[in-house]
């Protein structure tokens, strides 16, 4: 780090002395797409279950391979002769997607409890209503269910009582029961307790506890503070559902969108790709995907945030770091048909198309107007190219307007050169490139796209993040210096917006105790969350996107590291604003003059901090941007660029 800062502070000081940065307001270098800065979501680091999905009950339907994982019973199932109280019934022949349920048989009045640990504890807030639901079927009348939320000391902080009455029709079907619990105290490491009183026999399934303060009160049941941080970026797109989970450890655990829509009873739980731990995080044997968040919820979230949906589909390859399974080319019909059906589900007419009707039945008659579709994630090699051709032919013949995202693998080397050349030769729509690199790499590669072929495919930076140590190292931190390196690199992406039309930091979320990968954009626990310096860089770019790239130069050259400063400039024609971004990652303050301006009111937003500083749950806003108003007089402005800072100037034209 010290060596890098020394290099930055000594770069070309004599050559640049007393030179002005020139902004040319009359020249448009490129149009900026509304999709320029977006989000990448993957269920990693407890991103969905236990994270953005607000469900508080783990293994709510007893469908984990260990059906009692997350649950504790009284009497213990290991007690001699007591297995008859709690029995898991496997009903896969009737419902293979949700095959198991719990049968509770109480033959004599006694202390019978079922307790759930939640995701690292059941966390509830005093005075907030929580919606409790379960599906049940009474076999022998007589049981009463008391539902309690208890704190870490075992004291009850909220409860409700559920009595059962057999349906007059006695059709043997499960019934959905609902009630509300409002805790009298806040608890963090609590438990949900179901207390069975009396005698009788009861079948229960899908036990759920969800707070009522979900994001905008939406039925998608998303945790408000996490989703609000996404909305506050004002993203141009959201890529979902991943990421490696698209591929799966093998093809049986690949992500299949059709199994994530409809009623919760129709959504088939599967193992999470990341439960065995990533290259730097810990294994979590209880990490599964319940699909409480499925494709319908992702599409609706994109609609709510007014950003473009970008689903990614399995291309007939499992993770090439794992089993590396390949579907035979002559058996790809199911995979290709899934892509065609997804387009129809997203965009099809609600009456005349099969999947459009399905969308309407789920409560959304209007189409989602999907324009972007990814084929494969971090796949590479001839086997990927062969399968991509099958998707391309089928999709383009029916939906030529859909832009296809194509993969180059997971890194610039070694497969990138082969994939890049092949995809360019095939004239694909968009090439997806991923970069997890150190600060020095990002600083040195800000000009990477300056000389790209302007007639070739567009570029999507589908995943990128600055790693403070090296890729996959558990010591990587979301430091201020990493955020500045990303900001510097992004000046090059913005300057080349005619080629780079989309970019997204990755990964998005991470639980502070349950993570497999670092760094991440947003960290959280069961109570609160915080944004990283990298988050604020992403937000500052997205909120200051502009519509047109204009030149900002020094001696006729782009500003990409001369005197340790990186810069880009855009104009927002709709708002009538010039926006200049300047990054000074060095330890030395810089005084720079910008010429070619028009005087007027302006604002200056600055993100700064010591290179090693990070935000945390204890100090969530140690590093955050600060905005001040100012007035620019005349055609030139002298700016003081603080050490280790990212500055955004907005000047009314």
XYZ file of C-alpha atoms in Angstrom:
653
model
C 0.000 0.000 0.000
C 2.777 2.464 0.982
C 4.637 1.749 -2.243
C 1.509 2.353 -4.332
C 0.768 5.645 -2.593
C 4.344 6.771 -3.202
C 4.046 5.987 -6.898
C 0.762 7.907 -7.091
C 2.106 10.958 -5.283
C 5.218 11.221 -7.456
C 3.556 10.678 -10.839
C 4.536 13.418 -13.343
C 4.474 16.451 -10.955
C 6.710 18.677 -13.086
C 4.947 17.975 -16.354
C 1.562 18.853 -14.919
C 2.455 21.959 -12.975
C -0.039 24.808 -13.497
C -1.951 22.923 -16.210
C -5.750 23.287 -16.517
C -8.304 20.552 -17.004
C -10.398 21.508 -20.029
C -14.071 20.603 -20.313
C -15.535 20.739 -23.822
C -19.264 21.254 -23.418
C -19.855 21.331 -27.169
C -18.542 17.848 -27.940
C -20.498 14.692 -27.124
C -18.226 11.662 -26.951
C -20.957 9.139 -26.155
C -24.556 8.758 -25.076
C -25.029 7.232 -21.646
C -27.580 4.442 -21.405
C -30.135 4.567 -18.573
C -28.847 1.109 -17.649
C -25.269 2.288 -17.095
C -25.014 1.624 -13.341
C -26.958 -1.241 -11.816
C -27.132 -4.081 -9.291
C -26.108 -7.716 -9.192
C -28.037 -9.928 -6.759
C -27.070 -13.444 -5.774
C -28.152 -15.526 -2.802
C -24.690 -15.656 -1.241
C -23.710 -14.615 2.302
C -27.360 -15.099 3.449
C -28.445 -12.640 0.777
C -31.989 -14.052 0.438
C -33.165 -16.433 3.197
C -32.024 -14.825 6.433
C -31.332 -11.589 4.554
C -33.405 -9.679 2.004
C -36.287 -12.153 2.401
C -37.902 -11.166 5.697
C -39.032 -14.659 6.793
C -37.853 -15.318 10.379
C -38.434 -19.092 10.485
C -35.723 -21.426 9.262
C -36.866 -24.622 7.492
C -40.481 -23.530 7.767
C -41.809 -26.465 5.733
C -39.597 -29.246 7.157
C -38.207 -29.870 3.677
C -34.505 -29.654 4.521
C -32.771 -33.041 4.066
C -32.634 -33.090 7.872
C -36.287 -32.254 8.370
C -35.729 -31.001 11.950
C -32.784 -28.723 11.155
C -33.512 -25.424 12.880
C -36.079 -27.044 15.179
C -35.954 -28.393 18.737
C -38.689 -30.591 20.182
C -39.951 -31.242 23.707
C -40.087 -34.096 24.428
C -36.842 -34.817 22.593
C -37.212 -37.068 19.591
C -34.342 -39.077 21.019
C -36.290 -39.834 24.203
C -36.981 -43.543 24.468
C -40.426 -44.374 23.173
C -41.291 -40.776 22.309
C -40.812 -40.694 18.527
C -44.568 -40.994 18.125
C -45.147 -37.391 19.263
C -43.371 -35.736 16.328
C -43.347 -37.551 12.994
C -42.197 -36.270 9.605
C -44.565 -37.459 6.897
C -43.153 -37.627 3.379
C -45.959 -37.039 0.895
C -43.792 -36.703 -2.222
C -46.254 -38.665 -4.370
C -48.845 -35.900 -3.839
C -46.597 -32.830 -3.843
C -42.994 -33.508 -4.916
C -42.126 -29.801 -4.627
C -43.155 -29.589 -0.958
C -43.108 -33.214 0.120
C -42.791 -33.141 3.925
C -44.987 -32.042 6.782
C -44.984 -32.572 10.538
C -47.558 -34.699 12.330
C -47.981 -33.955 16.046
C -49.739 -36.592 18.168
C -50.454 -35.888 21.839
C -52.174 -38.785 23.625
C -51.994 -37.406 27.176
C -51.731 -33.818 28.455
C -48.067 -32.923 28.906
C -45.441 -30.331 27.985
C -45.177 -30.565 24.169
C -43.150 -27.865 22.413
C -41.745 -27.149 18.980
C -39.097 -24.424 18.941
C -37.426 -22.688 15.967
C -34.034 -20.973 16.187
C -34.526 -18.670 13.207
C -31.507 -17.401 11.321
C -29.051 -16.846 14.143
C -31.963 -16.086 16.466
C -35.468 -14.744 15.969
C -35.272 -10.944 16.080
C -38.396 -8.869 16.784
C -39.100 -5.212 17.593
C -41.264 -3.953 20.414
C -44.682 -2.785 19.232
C -44.321 -4.026 15.648
C -46.914 -6.499 14.411
C -45.691 -9.844 13.058
C -47.788 -12.029 10.817
C -47.866 -15.665 11.922
C -49.199 -18.259 9.476
C -49.246 -22.013 9.204
C -50.934 -24.637 7.127
C -52.680 -27.275 9.197
C -54.987 -30.259 9.029
C -56.704 -31.631 12.123
C -56.768 -35.428 12.300
C -58.043 -35.904 15.853
C -59.727 -32.939 17.540
C -58.634 -31.559 20.891
C -55.359 -29.731 20.432
C -54.911 -26.018 21.026
C -51.802 -24.238 19.790
C -50.204 -21.403 21.732
C -47.597 -19.542 19.687
C -44.958 -17.610 21.606
C -41.957 -15.440 20.854
C -39.459 -15.815 23.690
C -36.276 -13.846 24.315
C -32.809 -15.254 25.025
C -33.715 -15.659 28.712
C -36.838 -17.676 27.923
C -39.314 -14.925 28.792
C -42.371 -14.578 26.567
C -42.453 -11.234 24.717
C -45.427 -11.983 22.455
C -48.023 -14.697 21.901
C -51.204 -15.753 20.188
C -53.545 -18.720 20.598
C -54.824 -20.819 17.715
C -57.741 -23.180 18.174
C -58.687 -25.586 15.429
C -62.119 -26.496 14.142
C -62.660 -29.119 11.512
C -64.149 -27.908 8.263
C -67.759 -29.000 7.880
C -66.825 -30.414 4.498
C -64.081 -32.504 6.146
C -62.275 -32.711 2.809
C -58.926 -33.536 4.388
C -57.175 -30.532 2.859
C -54.659 -28.309 4.619
C -56.057 -24.946 5.725
C -54.087 -21.712 5.992
C -54.416 -20.069 9.402
C -53.264 -16.528 10.154
C -52.842 -14.442 13.269
C -50.818 -11.478 14.503
C -48.264 -11.217 17.299
C -47.154 -7.831 18.623
C -44.126 -8.150 20.933
C -44.074 -6.224 24.187
C -40.288 -5.993 24.094
C -37.462 -6.033 21.572
C -35.406 -9.217 21.395
C -32.468 -10.147 19.192
C -31.569 -13.746 19.947
C -35.078 -15.054 20.465
C -36.971 -18.184 19.542
C -40.386 -19.018 18.095
C -42.170 -21.563 20.293
C -45.250 -23.595 19.375
C -46.863 -25.032 22.515
C -49.403 -27.834 21.978
C -52.009 -28.046 24.723
C -54.597 -30.788 25.245
C -54.712 -34.039 23.278
C -55.254 -34.843 19.627
C -53.472 -35.213 16.310
C -52.513 -32.365 13.989
C -50.648 -32.077 10.667
C -48.758 -28.796 10.248
C -46.653 -27.279 7.482
C -45.155 -23.943 6.375
C -44.846 -22.229 9.723
C -44.068 -18.588 9.057
C -43.342 -15.395 10.992
C -42.876 -12.207 8.956
C -42.710 -8.569 10.121
C -45.328 -6.169 8.798
C -42.792 -3.407 8.105
C -41.550 -4.996 4.886
C -40.324 -2.696 2.122
C -43.195 -0.357 1.190
C -45.544 -2.892 2.754
C -45.226 -5.039 -0.337
C -46.441 -8.637 -0.306
C -43.040 -9.781 -1.588
C -41.970 -9.680 2.067
C -38.585 -8.015 1.643
C -36.606 -6.563 4.524
C -37.087 -2.817 4.381
C -33.658 -1.473 5.333
C -31.836 -3.725 2.877
C -34.083 -3.053 -0.096
C -34.195 0.674 0.619
C -30.426 0.796 0.278
C -30.813 -0.721 -3.188
C -33.532 1.725 -4.147
C -31.416 4.630 -2.900
C -28.809 3.830 -5.549
C -31.491 4.353 -8.223
C -30.113 1.468 -10.294
C -30.545 1.236 -14.048
C -30.924 -2.552 -13.953
C -30.790 -5.542 -11.637
C -29.119 -8.789 -12.653
C -30.577 -11.862 -10.900
C -30.559 -14.554 -9.511
C -26.747 -14.875 -9.767
C -24.045 -15.778 -9.976
C -22.856 -19.297 -9.353
C -26.242 -20.446 -8.076
C -27.483 -20.238 -11.669
C -25.088 -23.049 -12.545
C -25.429 -25.164 -9.403
C -22.889 -27.584 -7.946
C -24.324 -29.974 -10.488
C -27.261 -29.740 -12.845
C -29.732 -31.047 -10.250
C -29.067 -27.973 -8.086
C -29.114 -25.442 -10.920
C -31.537 -22.542 -10.649
C -34.815 -23.299 -12.459
C -37.053 -20.245 -12.637
C -40.303 -22.158 -13.149
C -39.885 -23.740 -9.719
C -39.684 -20.309 -8.056
C -43.078 -18.883 -9.013
C -46.620 -19.612 -7.918
C -47.770 -20.434 -4.391
C -45.095 -21.220 -1.830
C -46.268 -24.850 -1.820
C -45.235 -25.075 -5.490
C -41.698 -23.753 -4.947
C -39.182 -26.541 -4.510
C -36.444 -25.942 -1.963
C -32.909 -26.789 -3.089
C -29.429 -26.706 -1.637
C -27.549 -23.434 -1.950
C -24.391 -23.489 -4.056
C -22.552 -21.681 -1.266
C -23.476 -23.803 1.764
C -20.146 -25.635 1.737
C -18.349 -22.307 2.074
C -16.621 -20.187 -0.519
C -12.929 -19.731 -0.975
C -12.769 -17.439 2.033
C -15.899 -17.868 4.178
C -17.352 -20.536 6.424
C -19.501 -23.523 5.545
C -23.203 -23.341 6.467
C -24.900 -26.754 6.316
C -28.266 -25.033 6.903
C -27.987 -22.808 3.786
C -30.832 -23.634 1.401
C -32.984 -21.700 -1.046
C -36.650 -21.692 -0.054
C -37.498 -19.483 -3.073
C -39.632 -17.205 -0.982
C -37.878 -14.789 -3.309
C -38.451 -16.103 -6.812
C -38.588 -14.725 -10.324
C -41.949 -13.059 -9.787
C -40.601 -11.153 -6.777
C -37.416 -10.170 -8.626
C -39.392 -8.836 -11.585
C -41.691 -6.894 -9.272
C -38.748 -5.464 -7.348
C -37.221 -4.220 -10.601
C -40.534 -2.648 -11.508
C -40.791 -0.966 -8.088
C -37.255 0.424 -8.390
C -37.914 1.466 -12.013
C -34.933 -0.473 -13.332
C -34.500 -3.012 -16.123
C -34.788 -6.694 -15.145
C -31.853 -8.837 -16.298
C -32.476 -12.519 -15.535
C -29.656 -15.022 -16.098
C -30.439 -18.613 -17.143
C -28.525 -21.863 -16.961
C -27.099 -22.744 -20.369
C -26.757 -26.508 -19.898
C -23.538 -26.314 -17.869
C -23.089 -26.703 -14.133
C -20.354 -24.796 -12.321
C -17.120 -25.412 -14.190
C -15.224 -25.136 -10.904
C -17.314 -27.996 -9.514
C -18.766 -31.046 -11.234
C -18.596 -29.295 -14.598
C -21.544 -31.290 -15.927
C -22.566 -30.706 -19.528
C -25.971 -31.413 -21.029
C -25.617 -33.199 -24.343
C -26.187 -30.801 -27.233
C -29.057 -32.937 -28.559
C -30.804 -32.807 -25.153
C -30.885 -29.039 -24.752
C -34.532 -28.525 -25.743
C -35.740 -28.155 -22.143
C -33.141 -25.488 -21.372
C -33.832 -23.494 -24.525
C -37.583 -23.780 -24.005
C -37.174 -22.399 -20.484
C -35.621 -19.287 -22.024
C -38.434 -18.867 -24.553
C -41.052 -19.414 -21.854
C -39.373 -16.872 -19.582
C -39.576 -14.195 -22.267
C -43.250 -15.015 -22.725
C -43.774 -14.944 -18.942
C -42.160 -11.508 -18.716
C -43.586 -9.933 -21.854
C -46.404 -12.084 -23.192
C -50.016 -11.038 -23.557
C -52.065 -11.844 -20.463
C -54.820 -13.510 -22.492
C -53.398 -15.023 -25.650
C -50.155 -16.571 -24.326
C -49.729 -19.461 -21.893
C -47.038 -17.904 -19.745
C -48.509 -14.431 -20.008
C -51.704 -15.866 -18.522
C -49.631 -17.467 -15.764
C -48.148 -14.067 -14.913
C -51.636 -12.565 -14.836
C -52.878 -15.365 -12.565
C -50.077 -14.444 -10.177
C -51.441 -10.909 -9.970
C -49.570 -9.008 -12.689
C -51.543 -8.772 -15.945
C -49.268 -6.063 -17.381
C -46.018 -7.221 -19.003
C -42.642 -6.471 -17.413
C -41.136 -5.344 -20.751
C -37.953 -7.352 -20.286
C -35.251 -6.431 -22.810
C -32.136 -8.175 -21.447
C -31.470 -11.893 -20.938
C -28.246 -13.584 -19.846
C -27.296 -17.001 -21.211
C -25.043 -18.696 -18.672
C -22.926 -17.309 -15.856
C -19.126 -17.329 -15.890
C -19.148 -20.142 -18.444
C -16.447 -20.582 -21.039
C -14.934 -22.854 -23.625
C -16.210 -24.570 -26.795
C -18.968 -26.329 -24.834
C -20.420 -22.956 -23.861
C -20.165 -21.591 -27.403
C -21.972 -24.640 -28.805
C -24.885 -24.259 -26.391
C -25.020 -20.489 -26.789
C -25.652 -20.983 -30.499
C -28.742 -23.072 -29.710
C -30.179 -20.357 -27.456
C -29.311 -17.567 -29.874
C -30.937 -19.232 -32.860
C -34.158 -20.042 -31.013
C -34.519 -16.696 -29.216
C -33.547 -14.389 -32.063
C -35.883 -16.128 -34.495
C -38.850 -15.470 -32.216
C -37.778 -12.446 -30.167
C -35.159 -10.494 -32.147
C -35.579 -7.484 -29.858
C -34.185 -9.314 -26.805
C -30.544 -8.410 -26.129
C -28.548 -11.459 -25.096
C -25.779 -11.264 -22.487
C -22.930 -13.685 -23.261
C -20.243 -14.950 -20.902
C -16.448 -14.766 -21.097
C -15.833 -16.699 -17.875
C -14.701 -15.569 -14.470
C -11.484 -13.633 -15.052
C -9.474 -11.756 -17.696
C -7.189 -14.814 -17.932
C -6.715 -17.414 -19.258
C -9.946 -18.186 -21.147
C -10.923 -14.575 -21.782
C -8.952 -14.057 -24.995
C -10.481 -17.160 -26.604
C -14.024 -16.304 -25.533
C -13.701 -12.643 -26.528
C -12.490 -13.516 -30.025
C -15.177 -16.150 -30.587
C -18.031 -13.970 -29.324
C -16.889 -11.027 -31.426
C -16.704 -13.229 -34.503
C -20.306 -14.281 -33.846
C -21.412 -10.627 -33.525
C -23.144 -11.180 -30.186
C -25.138 -8.370 -28.589
C -23.356 -7.911 -25.273
C -20.213 -9.458 -23.766
C -20.117 -9.942 -19.996
C -16.714 -9.331 -18.368
C -15.866 -9.904 -14.680
C -13.054 -8.291 -12.685
C -12.039 -9.088 -9.106
C -8.667 -7.413 -8.760
C -6.397 -5.472 -6.395
C -6.363 -1.660 -6.094
C -3.290 -1.289 -8.281
C -4.963 -3.199 -11.131
C -8.026 -0.958 -11.091
C -5.928 2.209 -11.006
C -3.673 1.068 -13.838
C -6.560 -0.109 -16.046
C -8.774 2.981 -16.096
C -7.922 3.331 -19.788
C -8.745 -0.285 -20.600
C -11.658 0.538 -22.908
C -10.194 3.617 -24.578
C -9.080 1.589 -27.598
C -11.809 -1.054 -27.774
C -13.383 -1.762 -31.153
C -16.253 0.696 -31.508
C -17.974 -1.517 -34.076
C -17.939 -4.638 -31.939
C -20.333 -5.906 -29.245
C -21.263 -3.779 -26.268
C -19.632 -4.548 -22.924
C -21.359 -5.409 -19.651
C -19.150 -5.413 -16.569
C -21.352 -7.977 -14.859
C -19.260 -8.354 -11.714
C -16.393 -6.360 -10.298
C -14.929 -5.361 -6.960
C -11.581 -4.221 -5.608
C -10.018 -6.807 -3.277
C -7.686 -5.312 -0.695
C -5.471 -8.412 -0.462
C -6.247 -10.746 -3.342
C -9.237 -12.563 -4.797
C -10.733 -15.134 -2.455
C -8.771 -14.009 0.603
C -10.711 -13.892 3.878
C -8.784 -10.770 4.845
C -10.261 -8.638 2.069
C -11.915 -5.506 3.456
C -14.230 -2.850 2.046
C -11.639 -0.150 2.624
C -11.777 3.456 1.557
C -8.764 2.913 -0.674
C -10.494 0.042 -2.497
C -13.518 2.277 -3.063
C -11.277 4.996 -4.516
C -9.623 2.489 -6.852
C -13.083 1.471 -8.060
C -14.072 5.113 -8.504
C -10.946 5.759 -10.569
C -11.622 2.728 -12.767
C -15.225 3.819 -13.235
C -14.085 7.108 -14.760
C -12.786 4.949 -17.615
C -16.069 3.059 -17.867
C -17.988 6.320 -17.987
C -15.606 7.875 -20.509
C -16.246 4.867 -22.759
C -20.014 4.681 -22.316
C -20.427 4.068 -26.050
C -18.835 0.638 -25.445
C -19.501 -0.069 -21.759
C -23.267 0.201 -21.407
C -23.773 -1.537 -18.025
C -21.769 -2.293 -14.893
C -22.506 -3.796 -11.463
C -20.489 -4.292 -8.286
C -20.569 -7.811 -6.809
C -21.565 -9.354 -4.477
C -24.364 -7.242 -3.092
C -25.198 -8.431 0.453
C -23.373 -10.188 3.296
C -24.400 -11.167 6.816
C -21.640 -10.178 9.245
C -21.561 -13.706 10.724
C -22.710 -15.850 7.795
C -20.599 -15.010 4.764
C -18.639 -16.985 2.196
C -17.114 -14.123 0.248
C -15.671 -10.696 0.899
C -15.737 -7.779 0.058
C -19.443 -6.968 -0.429
C -21.445 -3.813 -1.053
C -23.807 -3.940 1.964
C -23.289 -5.753 5.297
C -26.016 -6.564 7.825
C -27.020 -8.529 10.889
C -30.511 -9.425 12.098
C -31.106 -5.899 13.397
C -29.410 -3.362 11.156
C -27.237 -2.840 8.090
C -24.569 -0.504 6.819
C -23.276 0.722 3.489
C -19.598 0.436 2.602
C -17.419 3.127 1.000
C -17.811 1.129 -2.225
C -21.593 1.498 -1.893
C -21.281 5.270 -1.757
C -19.065 5.266 -4.854
C -21.704 3.262 -6.716
C -24.434 5.574 -5.491
C -22.535 8.750 -6.400
C -22.048 7.484 -9.941
C -25.634 6.326 -10.367
C -27.185 9.505 -8.961
C -24.913 11.520 -11.261
C -25.217 9.415 -14.394
C -25.944 12.112 -16.920
C -27.031 11.635 -20.528
C -23.915 12.563 -22.546
C -20.203 12.050 -22.046
C -18.174 15.198 -22.723
C -14.366 15.444 -22.844
C -12.364 16.506 -19.836
C -8.698 16.561 -20.801
C -5.225 17.612 -19.788
C -3.001 18.616 -22.705
C -5.506 16.945 -25.007
C -5.414 13.604 -23.156
C -7.936 11.868 -20.923
C -7.193 12.233 -17.227
C -6.281 8.747 -16.065
C -3.660 8.949 -13.366
C -1.555 11.990 -14.295
C -0.469 13.527 -10.996
C -2.490 10.805 -9.280
C -5.872 12.127 -10.431
C -8.565 10.357 -12.450
C -11.484 12.269 -13.956
C -14.527 12.053 -16.217
C -17.295 14.466 -17.193
C -20.890 14.126 -18.312
C -23.793 16.423 -19.040
C -27.329 15.731 -17.931
C -29.364 17.364 -20.710
C -32.647 16.779 -18.889
C -31.493 18.508 -15.705
C -29.259 21.054 -17.441
C -26.232 20.110 -15.350
C -22.546 19.474 -15.975
C -21.187 16.698 -13.734
C -17.453 16.265 -13.201
C -16.041 13.342 -11.215
C -12.516 13.539 -9.815
C -10.630 10.897 -7.840
C -7.525 11.575 -5.784
C -6.431 8.305 -4.127
C -3.025 9.679 -3.151
C -1.945 10.942 0.260
C -1.280 14.445 -1.113
C -3.910 17.175 -1.529
C -4.289 18.412 -5.117
C -5.319 21.833 -6.381
C -6.788 21.601 -9.884
C -8.302 24.216 -12.165
C -11.149 23.279 -14.492
C -11.661 25.542 -17.501
C -14.397 25.676 -20.133
C -17.217 26.082 -17.639
C -20.234 28.335 -17.449
C -20.765 30.190 -14.188
C -23.700 29.258 -12.009
C -24.907 27.520 -8.883
C -23.186 24.259 -8.055
C -22.857 21.501 -5.470
C -19.791 19.585 -4.395
C -20.152 16.068 -2.973
C -17.024 14.601 -1.411
C -16.330 11.097 -0.122
C -13.066 10.952 1.798
C -11.321 9.080 4.570
C -8.134 7.359 5.549
C -7.162 4.550 3.129
C -7.670 1.774 5.677
C -11.002 3.022 7.050
C -14.069 0.790 6.832
C -17.656 1.220 7.945
C -19.142 -1.209 10.457
C -22.283 -1.950 12.450
C -20.769 0.025 15.308
C -19.715 2.955 13.077
C -21.971 2.698 9.999
C -21.241 6.214 8.763
C -17.552 6.579 9.529
C -17.082 7.117 5.791
C -19.932 8.763 3.904
C -20.292 11.539 1.305
C -20.883 15.133 2.328
C -22.467 17.722 0.024
C -21.971 21.494 0.084
C -23.465 24.218 -2.108
C -21.335 26.768 -3.911
C -21.373 29.291 -6.765
C -19.031 29.160 -9.756
C -18.120 32.572 -11.126
C -16.722 32.773 -14.623
C -15.445 30.006 -16.881
C -12.843 28.531 -14.558
C -13.002 26.840 -11.177
C -10.166 25.970 -8.839
C -10.848 22.855 -6.779
C -9.076 21.499 -3.721
C -9.029 17.704 -3.973
C -8.491 16.278 -0.493
C -6.174 13.302 -0.020
C -7.922 9.965 -0.483
C -11.079 11.515 -1.890
C -13.744 11.136 -4.565
C -15.371 14.408 -5.594
C -18.476 15.031 -7.693
C -19.105 18.555 -8.979
C -22.584 19.402 -10.274
C -22.795 22.745 -12.061
C -26.034 24.185 -13.384
C -25.631 25.184 -17.017
